[in-house]
């Protein structure tokens, strides 16, 4: 028998989450962001749940090829654009749309031999200071692109640094609007946080002069997988999102320990009273963060309890006090949904690990078998 650990991808939850993002974005079209192998879920495994999107956005050309191999004929956007000239050949071959964020990419386009002009998304650095043309250089980049026979339609794009926090998107919106107000082309601005928190509220997407900023394409990623982009201010449940992934493993041992006994490496948990503990077949080599302290929430047979002691490579230990009937063959849900319907959000576990749901999803280890559920 294989080791009793399993990740499950929930197709219906992905569909639900896509619908939530679409609803929040009003009439905008939705790029399902599937970079990093669909945030660790597996592109092939999420495809059925997300094929209702208007396009797929990612940044690795091999992943673009995989989306085409699945039979997807709609738009695919490369979020970081071409890395070298021959990437543009693949863009022509696979009909990929691509981001242009720097002069070198315009040079590549100018050198690219193609009879079929390419659709590009011109990226502005409106304040995040990662990728994109500074506002004062944006229009000249647009003019240069527009003059190239290799270029078809130019869409306008930016990315927010603070859509999930108190600073919000107002300043970057103002920069973007002031620079682009008279440029033609579709607009793409919002990630999950901006889509849920700001696009949903038209007042926030309005220029100072009252003009509504049209968002033609939104780019949700994390929300599609059922994690709240602004946890703990909002939970995934509050946003109407369902876990796209469950990580579960069986108890492979359960036993009683007496008050004063310690558990695991470093003896770093000491029982205050007699108690029962369970040993779960999941450890940091499966992608469960070693940093998770005693007290990290976990479900056992759908009942909420906590981890005790240090996470080891292949095992964690859990407190069975709230689940006295639990024994070996009981199921521990590390994140996601238990058989009785109880949900443990990946965001809660991530917070215990001082990180975000993104990192836990992306870190699911390759040794964990994955199943796709309806
Ligand atoms: C990753 C990414 C997104 C999606 O962000 P989420 O926070 O996961 O919704 C959107 N746009 C760009 C440019 C990205 O790189």
PDB file of N, CA and C in Angstrom, residues 183-241:
ATOM      1  N   UNK A 183      -5.443  56.701 -24.611  1.00  0.00           N
ATOM      2  CA  UNK A 183      -4.908  55.618 -25.439  1.00  0.00           C
ATOM      3  C   UNK A 183      -6.003  54.586 -25.699  1.00  0.00           C
ATOM      4  N   UNK A 184      -6.059  54.068 -26.943  1.00  0.00           N
ATOM      5  CA  UNK A 184      -7.036  53.007 -27.207  1.00  0.00           C
ATOM      6  C   UNK A 184      -6.555  51.689 -26.610  1.00  0.00           C
ATOM      7  N   UNK A 185      -7.416  50.690 -26.625  1.00  0.00           N
ATOM      8  CA  UNK A 185      -6.989  49.348 -26.209  1.00  0.00           C
ATOM      9  C   UNK A 185      -7.681  48.887 -24.943  1.00  0.00           C
ATOM     10  N   UNK A 186      -7.688  47.588 -24.774  1.00  0.00           N
ATOM     11  CA  UNK A 186      -8.303  47.000 -23.591  1.00  0.00           C
ATOM     12  C   UNK A 186      -7.389  47.186 -22.381  1.00  0.00           C
ATOM     13  N   UNK A 187      -8.008  47.178 -21.215  1.00  0.00           N
ATOM     14  CA  UNK A 187      -7.277  47.386 -19.960  1.00  0.00           C
ATOM     15  C   UNK A 187      -7.302  46.120 -19.105  1.00  0.00           C
ATOM     16  N   UNK A 188      -6.187  45.831 -18.451  1.00  0.00           N
ATOM     17  CA  UNK A 188      -6.141  44.726 -17.496  1.00  0.00           C
ATOM     18  C   UNK A 188      -5.361  45.170 -16.264  1.00  0.00           C
ATOM     19  N   UNK A 189      -6.054  45.242 -15.143  1.00  0.00           N
ATOM     20  CA  UNK A 189      -5.448  45.819 -13.950  1.00  0.00           C
ATOM     21  C   UNK A 189      -5.376  44.882 -12.758  1.00  0.00           C
ATOM     22  N   UNK A 190      -6.415  44.097 -12.534  1.00  0.00           N
ATOM     23  CA  UNK A 190      -6.641  43.563 -11.189  1.00  0.00           C
ATOM     24  C   UNK A 190      -6.274  42.107 -10.998  1.00  0.00           C
ATOM     25  N   UNK A 191      -5.516  41.844  -9.948  1.00  0.00           N
ATOM     26  CA  UNK A 191      -5.303  40.488  -9.445  1.00  0.00           C
ATOM     27  C   UNK A 191      -6.499  40.107  -8.572  1.00  0.00           C
ATOM     28  N   UNK A 192      -6.381  39.014  -7.813  1.00  0.00           N
ATOM     29  CA  UNK A 192      -7.518  38.570  -6.978  1.00  0.00           C
ATOM     30  C   UNK A 192      -7.946  39.644  -5.990  1.00  0.00           C
ATOM     31  N   UNK A 193      -6.971  40.184  -5.260  1.00  0.00           N
ATOM     32  CA  UNK A 193      -7.313  41.134  -4.201  1.00  0.00           C
ATOM     33  C   UNK A 193      -8.008  42.359  -4.789  1.00  0.00           C
ATOM     34  N   UNK A 194      -7.472  42.861  -5.899  1.00  0.00           N
ATOM     35  CA  UNK A 194      -8.088  44.045  -6.508  1.00  0.00           C
ATOM     36  C   UNK A 194      -9.464  43.705  -7.067  1.00  0.00           C
ATOM     37  N   UNK A 195      -9.609  42.515  -7.597  1.00  0.00           N
ATOM     38  CA  UNK A 195     -10.901  42.114  -8.156  1.00  0.00           C
ATOM     39  C   UNK A 195     -11.948  42.025  -7.048  1.00  0.00           C
ATOM     40  N   UNK A 196     -11.605  41.359  -5.959  1.00  0.00           N
ATOM     41  CA  UNK A 196     -12.596  41.152  -4.896  1.00  0.00           C
ATOM     42  C   UNK A 196     -12.843  42.425  -4.098  1.00  0.00           C
ATOM     43  N   UNK A 197     -11.772  43.159  -3.805  1.00  0.00           N
ATOM     44  CA  UNK A 197     -11.912  44.290  -2.879  1.00  0.00           C
ATOM     45  C   UNK A 197     -12.234  45.604  -3.578  1.00  0.00           C
ATOM     46  N   UNK A 198     -11.782  45.759  -4.829  1.00  0.00           N
ATOM     47  CA  UNK A 198     -11.869  47.079  -5.453  1.00  0.00           C
ATOM     48  C   UNK A 198     -12.713  47.106  -6.723  1.00  0.00           C
ATOM     49  N   UNK A 199     -12.491  46.133  -7.616  1.00  0.00           N
ATOM     50  CA  UNK A 199     -13.280  46.135  -8.854  1.00  0.00           C
ATOM     51  C   UNK A 199     -14.758  45.985  -8.525  1.00  0.00           C
ATOM     52  N   UNK A 200     -15.021  45.215  -7.469  1.00  0.00           N
ATOM     53  CA  UNK A 200     -16.411  44.974  -7.090  1.00  0.00           C
ATOM     54  C   UNK A 200     -17.093  46.271  -6.646  1.00  0.00           C
ATOM     55  N   UNK A 201     -16.280  47.259  -6.282  1.00  0.00           N
ATOM     56  CA  UNK A 201     -16.826  48.535  -5.824  1.00  0.00           C
ATOM     57  C   UNK A 201     -16.497  49.609  -6.862  1.00  0.00           C
ATOM     58  N   UNK A 202     -17.457  49.922  -7.745  1.00  0.00           N
ATOM     59  CA  UNK A 202     -17.175  50.824  -8.867  1.00  0.00           C
ATOM     60  C   UNK A 202     -16.630  52.178  -8.419  1.00  0.00           C
ATOM     61  N   UNK A 203     -16.965  52.609  -7.206  1.00  0.00           N
ATOM     62  CA  UNK A 203     -16.503  53.914  -6.739  1.00  0.00           C
ATOM     63  C   UNK A 203     -14.977  53.968  -6.709  1.00  0.00           C
ATOM     64  N   UNK A 204     -14.358  52.814  -6.470  1.00  0.00           N
ATOM     65  CA  UNK A 204     -12.903  52.784  -6.376  1.00  0.00           C
ATOM     66  C   UNK A 204     -12.242  52.755  -7.739  1.00  0.00           C
ATOM     67  N   UNK A 205     -13.016  52.456  -8.762  1.00  0.00           N
ATOM     68  CA  UNK A 205     -12.429  52.356 -10.082  1.00  0.00           C
ATOM     69  C   UNK A 205     -12.840  53.575 -10.912  1.00  0.00           C
ATOM     70  N   UNK A 206     -12.962  54.695 -10.249  1.00  0.00           N
ATOM     71  CA  UNK A 206     -13.392  55.905 -10.924  1.00  0.00           C
ATOM     72  C   UNK A 206     -12.263  56.934 -10.858  1.00  0.00           C
ATOM     73  N   UNK A 207     -12.023  57.579 -11.998  1.00  0.00           N
ATOM     74  CA  UNK A 207     -10.996  58.612 -12.017  1.00  0.00           C
ATOM     75  C   UNK A 207     -11.480  59.830 -11.237  1.00  0.00           C
ATOM     76  N   UNK A 208     -10.540  60.683 -10.816  1.00  0.00           N
ATOM     77  CA  UNK A 208     -10.940  61.892 -10.076  1.00  0.00           C
ATOM     78  C   UNK A 208     -11.982  62.711 -10.839  1.00  0.00           C
ATOM     79  N   UNK A 209     -11.910  62.718 -12.173  1.00  0.00           N
ATOM     80  CA  UNK A 209     -12.880  63.507 -12.932  1.00  0.00           C
ATOM     81  C   UNK A 209     -14.211  62.770 -13.148  1.00  0.00           C
ATOM     82  N   UNK A 210     -14.336  61.616 -12.527  1.00  0.00           N
ATOM     83  CA  UNK A 210     -15.624  60.922 -12.585  1.00  0.00           C
ATOM     84  C   UNK A 210     -15.713  59.846 -13.645  1.00  0.00           C
ATOM     85  N   UNK A 211     -14.706  59.764 -14.518  1.00  0.00           N
ATOM     86  CA  UNK A 211     -14.758  58.743 -15.561  1.00  0.00           C
ATOM     87  C   UNK A 211     -14.546  57.359 -14.964  1.00  0.00           C
ATOM     88  N   UNK A 212     -15.394  56.462 -15.369  1.00  0.00           N
ATOM     89  CA  UNK A 212     -15.245  55.074 -14.900  1.00  0.00           C
ATOM     90  C   UNK A 212     -14.062  54.436 -15.614  1.00  0.00           C
ATOM     91  N   UNK A 213     -13.195  53.785 -14.865  1.00  0.00           N
ATOM     92  CA  UNK A 213     -12.081  53.092 -15.496  1.00  0.00           C
ATOM     93  C   UNK A 213     -12.532  51.701 -15.903  1.00  0.00           C
ATOM     94  N   UNK A 214     -12.465  51.467 -17.191  1.00  0.00           N
ATOM     95  CA  UNK A 214     -12.954  50.195 -17.690  1.00  0.00           C
ATOM     96  C   UNK A 214     -11.906  49.138 -17.405  1.00  0.00           C
ATOM     97  N   UNK A 215     -12.341  48.033 -16.861  1.00  0.00           N
ATOM     98  CA  UNK A 215     -11.429  46.915 -16.692  1.00  0.00           C
ATOM     99  C   UNK A 215     -11.947  45.816 -17.598  1.00  0.00           C
ATOM    100  N   UNK A 216     -11.209  45.586 -18.670  1.00  0.00           N
ATOM    101  CA  UNK A 216     -11.700  44.620 -19.648  1.00  0.00           C
ATOM    102  C   UNK A 216     -11.345  43.201 -19.263  1.00  0.00           C
ATOM    103  N   UNK A 217     -10.207  43.059 -18.592  1.00  0.00           N
ATOM    104  CA  UNK A 217      -9.718  41.737 -18.202  1.00  0.00           C
ATOM    105  C   UNK A 217      -9.254  41.803 -16.758  1.00  0.00           C
ATOM    106  N   UNK A 218      -9.713  40.909 -15.917  1.00  0.00           N
ATOM    107  CA  UNK A 218      -9.132  40.781 -14.583  1.00  0.00           C
ATOM    108  C   UNK A 218      -8.239  39.545 -14.564  1.00  0.00           C
ATOM    109  N   UNK A 219      -7.340  39.498 -13.580  1.00  0.00           N
ATOM    110  CA  UNK A 219      -6.343  38.419 -13.557  1.00  0.00           C
ATOM    111  C   UNK A 219      -6.303  37.727 -12.196  1.00  0.00           C
ATOM    112  N   UNK A 220      -7.378  37.074 -11.798  1.00  0.00           N
ATOM    113  CA  UNK A 220      -7.339  36.387 -10.506  1.00  0.00           C
ATOM    114  C   UNK A 220      -6.503  35.113 -10.557  1.00  0.00           C
ATOM    115  N   UNK A 221      -5.750  34.899  -9.499  1.00  0.00           N
ATOM    116  CA  UNK A 221      -5.015  33.652  -9.335  1.00  0.00           C
ATOM    117  C   UNK A 221      -5.459  32.988  -8.045  1.00  0.00           C
ATOM    118  N   UNK A 222      -4.929  33.496  -6.941  1.00  0.00           N
ATOM    119  CA  UNK A 222      -5.113  32.845  -5.643  1.00  0.00           C
ATOM    120  C   UNK A 222      -6.583  32.587  -5.299  1.00  0.00           C
ATOM    121  N   UNK A 223      -7.458  33.510  -5.657  1.00  0.00           N
ATOM    122  CA  UNK A 223      -8.874  33.331  -5.303  1.00  0.00           C
ATOM    123  C   UNK A 223      -9.463  32.095  -5.980  1.00  0.00           C
ATOM    124  N   UNK A 224      -8.973  31.800  -7.189  1.00  0.00           N
ATOM    125  CA  UNK A 224      -9.507  30.638  -7.911  1.00  0.00           C
ATOM    126  C   UNK A 224      -9.236  29.349  -7.158  1.00  0.00           C
ATOM    127  N   UNK A 225      -8.138  29.359  -6.386  1.00  0.00           N
ATOM    128  CA  UNK A 225      -7.745  28.148  -5.665  1.00  0.00           C
ATOM    129  C   UNK A 225      -8.343  28.114  -4.260  1.00  0.00           C
ATOM    130  N   UNK A 226      -9.124  29.143  -3.927  1.00  0.00           N
ATOM    131  CA  UNK A 226      -9.881  29.100  -2.686  1.00  0.00           C
ATOM    132  C   UNK A 226      -9.183  29.682  -1.484  1.00  0.00           C
ATOM    133  N   UNK A 227      -8.231  30.574  -1.718  1.00  0.00           N
ATOM    134  CA  UNK A 227      -7.549  31.242  -0.623  1.00  0.00           C
ATOM    135  C   UNK A 227      -7.915  32.726  -0.675  1.00  0.00           C
ATOM    136  N   UNK A 228      -8.112  33.328   0.499  1.00  0.00           N
ATOM    137  CA  UNK A 228      -8.468  34.747   0.558  1.00  0.00           C
ATOM    138  C   UNK A 228      -7.213  35.582   0.369  1.00  0.00           C
ATOM    139  N   UNK A 229      -7.216  36.497  -0.611  1.00  0.00           N
ATOM    140  CA  UNK A 229      -6.007  37.292  -0.837  1.00  0.00           C
ATOM    141  C   UNK A 229      -5.716  38.252   0.307  1.00  0.00           C
ATOM    142  N   UNK A 230      -6.708  38.532   1.137  1.00  0.00           N
ATOM    143  CA  UNK A 230      -6.497  39.510   2.212  1.00  0.00           C
ATOM    144  C   UNK A 230      -6.771  38.899   3.583  1.00  0.00           C
ATOM    145  N   UNK A 231      -6.507  37.587   3.723  1.00  0.00           N
ATOM    146  CA  UNK A 231      -6.602  36.954   5.043  1.00  0.00           C
ATOM    147  C   UNK A 231      -5.603  37.639   5.989  1.00  0.00           C
ATOM    148  N   UNK A 232      -5.886  37.909   7.232  1.00  0.00           N
ATOM    149  CA  UNK A 232      -7.098  37.534   7.965  1.00  0.00           C
ATOM    150  C   UNK A 232      -8.209  38.581   7.959  1.00  0.00           C
ATOM    151  N   UNK A 233      -8.015  39.668   7.207  1.00  0.00           N
ATOM    152  CA  UNK A 233      -9.099  40.664   7.192  1.00  0.00           C
ATOM    153  C   UNK A 233     -10.391  40.018   6.704  1.00  0.00           C
ATOM    154  N   UNK A 234     -10.284  39.219   5.659  1.00  0.00           N
ATOM    155  CA  UNK A 234     -11.424  38.412   5.215  1.00  0.00           C
ATOM    156  C   UNK A 234     -10.964  36.963   5.111  1.00  0.00           C
ATOM    157  N   UNK A 235     -11.887  36.067   5.381  1.00  0.00           N
ATOM    158  CA  UNK A 235     -11.586  34.648   5.184  1.00  0.00           C
ATOM    159  C   UNK A 235     -12.095  34.244   3.800  1.00  0.00           C
ATOM    160  N   UNK A 236     -11.601  33.111   3.335  1.00  0.00           N
ATOM    161  CA  UNK A 236     -12.057  32.591   2.041  1.00  0.00           C
ATOM    162  C   UNK A 236     -13.566  32.385   2.063  1.00  0.00           C
ATOM    163  N   UNK A 237     -14.073  31.887   3.173  1.00  0.00           N
ATOM    164  CA  UNK A 237     -15.521  31.653   3.287  1.00  0.00           C
ATOM    165  C   UNK A 237     -16.283  32.969   3.141  1.00  0.00           C
ATOM    166  N   UNK A 238     -15.760  34.017   3.766  1.00  0.00           N
ATOM    167  CA  UNK A 238     -16.435  35.320   3.638  1.00  0.00           C
ATOM    168  C   UNK A 238     -16.477  35.790   2.191  1.00  0.00           C
ATOM    169  N   UNK A 239     -15.474  35.445   1.409  1.00  0.00           N
ATOM    170  CA  UNK A 239     -15.475  35.806  -0.006  1.00  0.00           C
ATOM    171  C   UNK A 239     -16.254  34.800  -0.858  1.00  0.00           C
ATOM    172  N   UNK A 240     -16.802  33.776  -0.234  1.00  0.00           N
ATOM    173  CA  UNK A 240     -17.553  32.776  -1.000  1.00  0.00           C
ATOM    174  C   UNK A 240     -16.650  31.804  -1.751  1.00  0.00           C
ATOM    175  N   UNK A 241     -15.422  31.671  -1.281  1.00  0.00           N
ATOM    176  CA  UNK A 241     -14.462  30.788  -1.966  1.00  0.00           C
ATOM    177  C   UNK A 241     -14.381  29.440  -1.252  1.00  0.00           C
TER     178      UNK A 241
END
